[in-house]
Amino acid sequence: MSQPAKKFQRRKKGFERTSSLLTTRIRKTGEARGFAVTRVLTHWAEIVGDATAAIAKPVEISYGRGGMGATLTVLTTGAQAPMLDMQKDQLREKVNAVYGYNAIARVRITQTAPTGFAEGQAQFTPAPKRRPVADETTCARAAEVTANVTDAGLRDALEKLAQNVLMKQKR
């Protein structure tokens, strides 16, 4: 008797888009913060405009006990808060247009540290590279090796290369 061939389940033929692989994770994370429609997060600049998106980011949507409208929390800097405060109604209308109904009743502006999707994005600058300093004997040996070169620019470059090679050999 022959055994039946095993069937392997494939998701799709060929390559898949990264977005299709991450859609469920993004949706779960968004729903945990109250974003039932993740389009508010992913297309924030399109919804509110580039100028507003540059100064404000959505952090959370919280629903009250009565269930009568949600509160959108927006993060901004202290200097931009008064400008954004004047635009609360337009901001609420634009976000509600994405939902298709009046889901957002209030917009709250916060100027504290981010607690939303942008958290943990520290800016790291690499440590400055410390170049070991060549001692006198290494410099003299490198100059001796490159003494026959007539072009001054080429001789300097080769001398630096020779110093680096000689210092590496010492280590």
XYZ file of C-alpha atoms in Angstrom:
171
model
C 0.000 0.000 0.000
C 1.210 3.428 -0.811
C 0.950 6.223 1.703
C -1.036 9.313 0.829
C 1.034 12.356 -0.054
C 1.301 14.960 2.698
C -0.250 18.273 1.885
C 1.605 21.358 2.965
C -0.388 24.464 3.675
C 1.041 27.504 2.026
C -0.153 30.965 2.743
C 0.327 32.198 -0.793
C 2.462 31.526 -3.781
C 5.611 33.594 -3.822
C 6.308 36.603 -1.661
C 3.868 38.311 0.672
C 3.657 41.968 1.503
C 4.976 42.881 4.912
C 1.806 44.807 5.604
C -0.305 41.667 5.215
C 1.882 39.831 7.720
C 1.674 42.624 10.301
C -1.973 43.632 9.891
C -3.305 41.479 12.734
C -0.586 42.576 15.164
C -1.136 46.236 14.368
C -4.888 45.838 14.755
C -4.544 44.097 18.153
C -2.160 46.745 19.452
C -4.356 49.544 18.139
C -7.487 48.062 19.675
C -5.716 47.778 23.035
C -5.265 51.557 22.942
C -8.788 52.195 21.744
C -8.098 52.591 18.035
C -10.792 50.383 16.511
C -10.009 51.947 13.146
C -6.229 51.714 12.696
C -6.430 54.083 9.754
C -6.359 56.931 12.295
C -2.843 55.813 13.229
C -1.496 54.744 9.885
C -2.829 57.680 7.860
C -2.686 60.421 10.504
C -1.019 62.951 8.193
C -3.656 62.414 5.493
C -6.508 62.788 7.963
C -5.449 65.953 9.796
C -3.037 67.479 7.288
C 0.739 67.670 7.196
C 0.983 70.816 9.321
C -1.029 69.330 12.200
C 0.600 65.903 11.888
C 4.015 67.520 12.284
C 3.089 68.936 15.698
C 0.670 66.331 17.095
C 0.354 62.559 17.327
C -2.631 60.446 18.408
C -1.953 58.600 21.644
C -5.163 56.957 22.806
C -8.908 56.784 22.369
C -10.738 56.175 25.629
C -14.402 55.414 26.027
C -16.462 56.721 28.930
C -18.669 54.607 31.188
C -21.866 55.695 29.507
C -20.520 54.865 26.071
C -21.610 58.237 24.704
C -18.653 59.222 22.556
C -14.964 58.696 23.016
C -12.085 60.971 23.903
C -9.143 61.220 21.527
C -5.907 62.030 23.341
C -3.372 63.878 21.206
C 0.253 64.470 22.197
C 1.996 67.726 21.332
C 4.741 69.984 22.620
C 4.027 72.794 25.040
C 4.624 75.511 22.477
C 2.179 73.993 19.969
C -0.628 73.218 22.439
C -2.437 76.586 22.182
C -2.493 76.364 18.375
C -3.818 72.827 18.507
C -6.373 73.770 21.160
C -7.945 76.253 18.742
C -8.277 73.488 16.133
C -9.976 70.894 18.376
C -13.328 71.030 16.576
C -11.808 70.679 13.098
C -9.599 67.849 14.350
C -12.605 66.019 15.838
C -14.587 66.422 12.597
C -11.733 65.072 10.468
C -11.259 62.003 12.670
C -15.013 61.352 12.805
C -15.083 61.445 9.002
C -12.735 58.440 9.040
C -15.031 56.548 11.421
C -18.108 57.475 9.420
C -20.070 58.640 12.453
C -19.543 60.812 15.546
C -17.332 58.359 17.412
C -15.115 61.050 18.942
C -16.951 63.441 21.247
C -13.939 65.183 22.792
C -10.315 65.871 21.933
C -7.880 66.081 24.839
C -4.459 67.608 24.304
C -1.601 66.411 26.467
C 1.883 67.850 26.715
C 3.430 65.088 28.794
C 5.838 62.373 27.810
C 4.578 60.126 25.050
C 2.740 57.024 26.175
C 1.508 55.946 22.787
C 2.941 54.187 19.797
C 6.017 56.385 19.649
C 7.294 55.372 23.086
C 10.765 54.064 23.532
C 12.264 55.737 20.514
C 15.401 57.145 22.065
C 17.839 58.842 19.766
C 21.185 57.130 19.976
C 24.308 58.759 18.695
C 27.294 56.525 18.127
C 30.278 57.017 20.375
C 33.038 59.002 18.730
C 35.687 56.751 17.268
C 38.936 56.991 19.113
C 41.914 56.558 16.886
C 45.012 55.179 18.539
C 47.954 57.521 18.318
C 51.030 56.149 16.574
C 54.273 56.273 18.533
C 57.528 57.704 17.166
C 58.981 54.381 16.022
C 55.823 53.540 14.044
C 55.824 56.981 12.373
C 59.511 56.655 11.506
C 59.029 53.151 10.050
C 56.004 54.323 7.960
C 57.994 57.318 6.646
C 60.883 55.018 5.752
C 58.591 52.650 3.801
C 56.999 55.487 1.786
C 60.144 57.554 1.186
C 60.459 56.464 -2.480
C 57.032 57.878 -3.497
C 57.414 61.183 -5.393
C 53.806 62.464 -5.248
C 53.303 64.225 -1.885
C 49.543 63.504 -1.594
C 50.002 59.839 -2.377
C 52.977 59.614 -0.013
C 50.921 61.092 2.883
C 48.042 58.705 2.231
C 50.370 55.696 2.046
C 52.169 56.819 5.185
C 48.867 56.926 7.122
C 47.991 53.508 5.758
C 51.375 52.149 6.793
C 50.949 53.596 10.296
C 47.552 51.904 10.648
C 48.913 48.566 9.438
C 51.945 48.738 11.732
C 49.816 49.692 14.763
C 47.419 46.831 14.023
C 50.359 44.404 13.874
C 51.542 45.622 17.283
C 48.179 44.845 18.847
